[in-house]
Amino acid sequence: LAQAILAQATLAPAPEGPRRSPRTRSARARAPYRNSKMQAPMEHRWSPYADNGGTCLGVAGNDFCVLAADTRLSTGYSILTRDCSKVTQLTDKCVIASCGMKSDAITLHKHMKARIVMYGHKHRRQPSVCAIAQMLSTMLYGKRFFPYYTFNVLCGVDDEGVG
């Protein structure tokens, strides 16, 4: 008898009707919150990034280059400090400014300075602005799967004096 019931259960056709998606079921699960005064649970996601804001501006001319950045460090509507520089001098002729996440900007600037020192020891001269721009591009590409959350402006005067 048990074999007959098992055989009949496996041969029974699938029930007809629309298949419900998981989204429909979760909407029904939240239904008690619709008409009551209770608030539906909020879902918070953790993010490794924080935007500390900021503004950077670079202007280049035939024989000069100017880089300006604000000094405010904030999170949301809270101002953490009004005296935090976003600009770092890399060489005598090259400067970088980074807005966005301050910790990533500090890390990026430290790694760039270290690579420029290694370049100086290897080649016995400072890298050009084009070489530093290529190095920055390579460093950012290398971190593409967990990127630096920074928005960078690199300014400098090349060997011919053009900004």
PDB file of C-alpha atoms in Angstrom:
ATOM      1  CA  LEU A   1       0.000   0.000   0.000  1.00  0.00           C
ATOM      2  CA  ALA A   2       2.818   2.438   0.845  1.00  0.00           C
ATOM      3  CA  GLN A   3       4.458   1.767  -2.540  1.00  0.00           C
ATOM      4  CA  ALA A   4       1.168   2.495  -4.335  1.00  0.00           C
ATOM      5  CA  ILE A   5       0.731   5.801  -2.500  1.00  0.00           C
ATOM      6  CA  LEU A   6       4.363   6.776  -3.220  1.00  0.00           C
ATOM      7  CA  ALA A   7       3.966   5.922  -6.906  1.00  0.00           C
ATOM      8  CA  GLN A   8       0.729   7.907  -7.102  1.00  0.00           C
ATOM      9  CA  ALA A   9       2.363  10.929  -5.397  1.00  0.00           C
ATOM     10  CA  THR A  10       5.273  10.968  -7.826  1.00  0.00           C
ATOM     11  CA  LEU A  11       2.969  10.702 -10.855  1.00  0.00           C
ATOM     12  CA  ALA A  12       0.563  13.423  -9.725  1.00  0.00           C
ATOM     13  CA  PRO A  13       0.669  16.523 -11.923  1.00  0.00           C
ATOM     14  CA  ALA A  14       1.998  19.784 -10.534  1.00  0.00           C
ATOM     15  CA  PRO A  15      -0.710  22.110  -9.226  1.00  0.00           C
ATOM     16  CA  GLU A  16      -1.852  24.724 -11.704  1.00  0.00           C
ATOM     17  CA  GLY A  17      -1.860  28.401 -10.942  1.00  0.00           C
ATOM     18  CA  PRO A  18       0.509  31.347 -10.800  1.00  0.00           C
ATOM     19  CA  ARG A  19       3.813  30.890  -9.108  1.00  0.00           C
ATOM     20  CA  ARG A  20       4.459  33.427  -6.425  1.00  0.00           C
ATOM     21  CA  SER A  21       7.800  35.116  -6.319  1.00  0.00           C
ATOM     22  CA  PRO A  22       9.746  35.507  -3.058  1.00  0.00           C
ATOM     23  CA  ARG A  23       9.054  39.246  -3.278  1.00  0.00           C
ATOM     24  CA  THR A  24       5.301  38.598  -3.055  1.00  0.00           C
ATOM     25  CA  ARG A  25       5.730  36.415  -0.001  1.00  0.00           C
ATOM     26  CA  SER A  26       7.885  38.989   1.780  1.00  0.00           C
ATOM     27  CA  ALA A  27       5.284  41.662   1.000  1.00  0.00           C
ATOM     28  CA  ARG A  28       2.638  39.459   2.621  1.00  0.00           C
ATOM     29  CA  ALA A  29       4.927  38.886   5.589  1.00  0.00           C
ATOM     30  CA  ARG A  30       5.118  42.655   6.101  1.00  0.00           C
ATOM     31  CA  ALA A  31       1.346  43.060   5.735  1.00  0.00           C
ATOM     32  CA  PRO A  32       0.665  43.312   9.500  1.00  0.00           C
ATOM     33  CA  TYR A  33       2.664  46.559   9.560  1.00  0.00           C
ATOM     34  CA  ARG A  34       0.566  48.243   6.869  1.00  0.00           C
ATOM     35  CA  ASN A  35      -2.579  48.951   8.850  1.00  0.00           C
ATOM     36  CA  SER A  36      -1.111  49.090  12.340  1.00  0.00           C
ATOM     37  CA  LYS A  37       0.795  51.776  14.163  1.00  0.00           C
ATOM     38  CA  MET A  38       3.887  49.591  14.362  1.00  0.00           C
ATOM     39  CA  GLN A  39       6.787  50.551  12.146  1.00  0.00           C
ATOM     40  CA  ALA A  40       8.228  48.020   9.746  1.00  0.00           C
ATOM     41  CA  PRO A  41      11.772  46.934  10.581  1.00  0.00           C
ATOM     42  CA  MET A  42      14.395  49.039   8.814  1.00  0.00           C
ATOM     43  CA  GLU A  43      17.214  47.325   7.052  1.00  0.00           C
ATOM     44  CA  HIS A  44      20.622  48.910   7.540  1.00  0.00           C
ATOM     45  CA  ARG A  45      23.524  47.914   5.362  1.00  0.00           C
ATOM     46  CA  TRP A  46      27.136  48.371   6.378  1.00  0.00           C
ATOM     47  CA  SER A  47      29.371  50.178   3.914  1.00  0.00           C
ATOM     48  CA  PRO A  48      33.156  50.413   4.193  1.00  0.00           C
ATOM     49  CA  TYR A  49      33.040  53.876   2.634  1.00  0.00           C
ATOM     50  CA  ALA A  50      32.301  57.243   4.180  1.00  0.00           C
ATOM     51  CA  ASP A  51      32.143  60.407   2.127  1.00  0.00           C
ATOM     52  CA  ASN A  52      33.909  63.209   3.970  1.00  0.00           C
ATOM     53  CA  GLY A  53      33.106  65.631   1.162  1.00  0.00           C
ATOM     54  CA  GLY A  54      35.224  68.452  -0.104  1.00  0.00           C
ATOM     55  CA  THR A  55      36.031  70.476  -3.171  1.00  0.00           C
ATOM     56  CA  CYS A  56      39.221  70.567  -5.238  1.00  0.00           C
ATOM     57  CA  LEU A  57      40.038  72.765  -8.196  1.00  0.00           C
ATOM     58  CA  GLY A  58      43.012  72.823 -10.547  1.00  0.00           C
ATOM     59  CA  VAL A  59      43.842  75.487 -13.121  1.00  0.00           C
ATOM     60  CA  ALA A  60      46.731  75.215 -15.579  1.00  0.00           C
ATOM     61  CA  GLY A  61      48.213  77.790 -17.913  1.00  0.00           C
ATOM     62  CA  ASN A  62      51.157  78.168 -20.238  1.00  0.00           C
ATOM     63  CA  ASP A  63      53.670  78.706 -17.441  1.00  0.00           C
ATOM     64  CA  PHE A  64      51.788  78.012 -14.201  1.00  0.00           C
ATOM     65  CA  CYS A  65      49.541  75.619 -12.359  1.00  0.00           C
ATOM     66  CA  VAL A  66      47.242  76.406  -9.418  1.00  0.00           C
ATOM     67  CA  LEU A  67      45.569  73.853  -7.146  1.00  0.00           C
ATOM     68  CA  ALA A  68      43.007  74.881  -4.532  1.00  0.00           C
ATOM     69  CA  ALA A  69      40.984  72.846  -2.069  1.00  0.00           C
ATOM     70  CA  ASP A  70      38.794  73.534   0.922  1.00  0.00           C
ATOM     71  CA  THR A  71      39.783  72.513   4.450  1.00  0.00           C
ATOM     72  CA  ARG A  72      36.439  71.301   5.803  1.00  0.00           C
ATOM     73  CA  LEU A  73      36.065  67.684   6.891  1.00  0.00           C
ATOM     74  CA  SER A  74      32.479  66.574   7.395  1.00  0.00           C
ATOM     75  CA  THR A  75      30.262  63.528   7.665  1.00  0.00           C
ATOM     76  CA  GLY A  76      26.663  64.048   6.635  1.00  0.00           C
ATOM     77  CA  TYR A  77      25.502  67.273   8.263  1.00  0.00           C
ATOM     78  CA  SER A  78      28.227  67.189  10.941  1.00  0.00           C
ATOM     79  CA  ILE A  79      31.366  69.271  10.478  1.00  0.00           C
ATOM     80  CA  LEU A  80      34.241  67.409  12.116  1.00  0.00           C
ATOM     81  CA  THR A  81      36.876  70.105  11.562  1.00  0.00           C
ATOM     82  CA  ARG A  82      37.469  73.210   9.496  1.00  0.00           C
ATOM     83  CA  ASP A  83      41.246  72.795   9.388  1.00  0.00           C
ATOM     84  CA  CYS A  84      42.038  69.628   7.451  1.00  0.00           C
ATOM     85  CA  SER A  85      44.117  69.971   4.303  1.00  0.00           C
ATOM     86  CA  LYS A  86      43.272  67.912   1.224  1.00  0.00           C
ATOM     87  CA  VAL A  87      46.447  68.934  -0.638  1.00  0.00           C
ATOM     88  CA  THR A  88      49.787  67.087  -0.554  1.00  0.00           C
ATOM     89  CA  GLN A  89      53.000  68.144  -2.271  1.00  0.00           C
ATOM     90  CA  LEU A  90      54.540  65.122  -3.991  1.00  0.00           C
ATOM     91  CA  THR A  91      57.597  66.718  -5.623  1.00  0.00           C
ATOM     92  CA  ASP A  92      58.959  70.223  -6.201  1.00  0.00           C
ATOM     93  CA  LYS A  93      56.755  70.551  -9.285  1.00  0.00           C
ATOM     94  CA  CYS A  94      53.769  68.287  -8.548  1.00  0.00           C
ATOM     95  CA  VAL A  95      50.853  68.514  -6.091  1.00  0.00           C
ATOM     96  CA  ILE A  96      47.812  66.280  -5.530  1.00  0.00           C
ATOM     97  CA  ALA A  97      44.463  67.040  -3.890  1.00  0.00           C
ATOM     98  CA  SER A  98      41.938  64.353  -2.970  1.00  0.00           C
ATOM     99  CA  CYS A  99      38.330  64.709  -1.858  1.00  0.00           C
ATOM    100  CA  GLY A 100      36.061  61.924  -0.696  1.00  0.00           C
ATOM    101  CA  MET A 101      37.029  59.509   2.053  1.00  0.00           C
ATOM    102  CA  LYS A 102      39.830  61.076   4.102  1.00  0.00           C
ATOM    103  CA  SER A 103      41.397  57.806   5.271  1.00  0.00           C
ATOM    104  CA  ASP A 104      41.698  56.557   1.680  1.00  0.00           C
ATOM    105  CA  ALA A 105      43.166  59.916   0.619  1.00  0.00           C
ATOM    106  CA  ILE A 106      45.806  59.739   3.371  1.00  0.00           C
ATOM    107  CA  THR A 107      46.684  56.161   2.400  1.00  0.00           C
ATOM    108  CA  LEU A 108      46.887  57.021  -1.299  1.00  0.00           C
ATOM    109  CA  HIS A 109      49.118  60.036  -0.644  1.00  0.00           C
ATOM    110  CA  LYS A 110      51.456  58.015   1.609  1.00  0.00           C
ATOM    111  CA  HIS A 111      51.777  55.226  -0.961  1.00  0.00           C
ATOM    112  CA  MET A 112      52.401  57.737  -3.743  1.00  0.00           C
ATOM    113  CA  LYS A 113      55.126  59.482  -1.721  1.00  0.00           C
ATOM    114  CA  ALA A 114      56.774  56.128  -0.986  1.00  0.00           C
ATOM    115  CA  ARG A 115      56.719  55.152  -4.669  1.00  0.00           C
ATOM    116  CA  ILE A 116      58.154  58.545  -5.644  1.00  0.00           C
ATOM    117  CA  VAL A 117      61.003  58.042  -3.147  1.00  0.00           C
ATOM    118  CA  MET A 118      61.685  54.595  -4.641  1.00  0.00           C
ATOM    119  CA  TYR A 119      61.634  56.141  -8.132  1.00  0.00           C
ATOM    120  CA  GLY A 120      64.135  58.768  -6.974  1.00  0.00           C
ATOM    121  CA  HIS A 121      66.502  56.131  -5.580  1.00  0.00           C
ATOM    122  CA  LYS A 122      66.297  54.043  -8.733  1.00  0.00           C
ATOM    123  CA  HIS A 123      66.586  56.818 -11.353  1.00  0.00           C
ATOM    124  CA  ARG A 124      68.489  59.464  -9.310  1.00  0.00           C
ATOM    125  CA  ARG A 125      65.998  62.200 -10.231  1.00  0.00           C
ATOM    126  CA  GLN A 126      62.443  63.206  -9.446  1.00  0.00           C
ATOM    127  CA  PRO A 127      59.684  61.792 -11.664  1.00  0.00           C
ATOM    128  CA  SER A 128      57.991  64.072 -14.168  1.00  0.00           C
ATOM    129  CA  VAL A 129      54.355  65.079 -13.842  1.00  0.00           C
ATOM    130  CA  CYS A 130      53.425  62.663 -16.627  1.00  0.00           C
ATOM    131  CA  ALA A 131      55.210  59.807 -14.816  1.00  0.00           C
ATOM    132  CA  ILE A 132      53.381  60.623 -11.580  1.00  0.00           C
ATOM    133  CA  ALA A 133      50.045  60.753 -13.437  1.00  0.00           C
ATOM    134  CA  GLN A 134      50.766  57.338 -14.938  1.00  0.00           C
ATOM    135  CA  MET A 135      51.751  56.008 -11.509  1.00  0.00           C
ATOM    136  CA  LEU A 136      48.488  57.343 -10.015  1.00  0.00           C
ATOM    137  CA  SER A 137      46.534  55.692 -12.820  1.00  0.00           C
ATOM    138  CA  THR A 138      48.294  52.373 -12.217  1.00  0.00           C
ATOM    139  CA  MET A 139      47.728  52.554  -8.465  1.00  0.00           C
ATOM    140  CA  LEU A 140      44.024  53.311  -8.854  1.00  0.00           C
ATOM    141  CA  TYR A 141      43.598  50.530 -11.424  1.00  0.00           C
ATOM    142  CA  GLY A 142      45.355  48.077  -9.104  1.00  0.00           C
ATOM    143  CA  LYS A 143      42.738  48.770  -6.433  1.00  0.00           C
ATOM    144  CA  ARG A 144      39.749  48.531  -8.783  1.00  0.00           C
ATOM    145  CA  PHE A 145      38.010  45.701  -6.889  1.00  0.00           C
ATOM    146  CA  PHE A 146      38.109  47.540  -3.545  1.00  0.00           C
ATOM    147  CA  PRO A 147      38.894  51.042  -4.776  1.00  0.00           C
ATOM    148  CA  TYR A 148      40.135  54.129  -3.038  1.00  0.00           C
ATOM    149  CA  TYR A 149      37.040  56.267  -2.479  1.00  0.00           C
ATOM    150  CA  THR A 150      38.826  59.458  -3.503  1.00  0.00           C
ATOM    151  CA  PHE A 151      38.396  62.014  -6.229  1.00  0.00           C
ATOM    152  CA  ASN A 152      41.847  63.209  -7.224  1.00  0.00           C
ATOM    153  CA  VAL A 153      43.247  66.269  -8.959  1.00  0.00           C
ATOM    154  CA  LEU A 154      46.925  66.076  -9.896  1.00  0.00           C
ATOM    155  CA  CYS A 155      48.617  69.325 -10.914  1.00  0.00           C
ATOM    156  CA  GLY A 156      52.133  70.208 -11.837  1.00  0.00           C
ATOM    157  CA  VAL A 157      54.554  71.971 -14.132  1.00  0.00           C
ATOM    158  CA  ASP A 158      56.463  69.793 -16.594  1.00  0.00           C
ATOM    159  CA  ASP A 159      60.138  70.094 -17.592  1.00  0.00           C
ATOM    160  CA  GLU A 160      59.339  72.735 -20.231  1.00  0.00           C
ATOM    161  CA  GLY A 161      57.522  74.881 -17.646  1.00  0.00           C
ATOM    162  CA  VAL A 162      54.022  74.220 -19.006  1.00  0.00           C
ATOM    163  CA  GLY A 163      51.260  73.590 -16.465  1.00  0.00           C
TER     164      GLY A 163
END
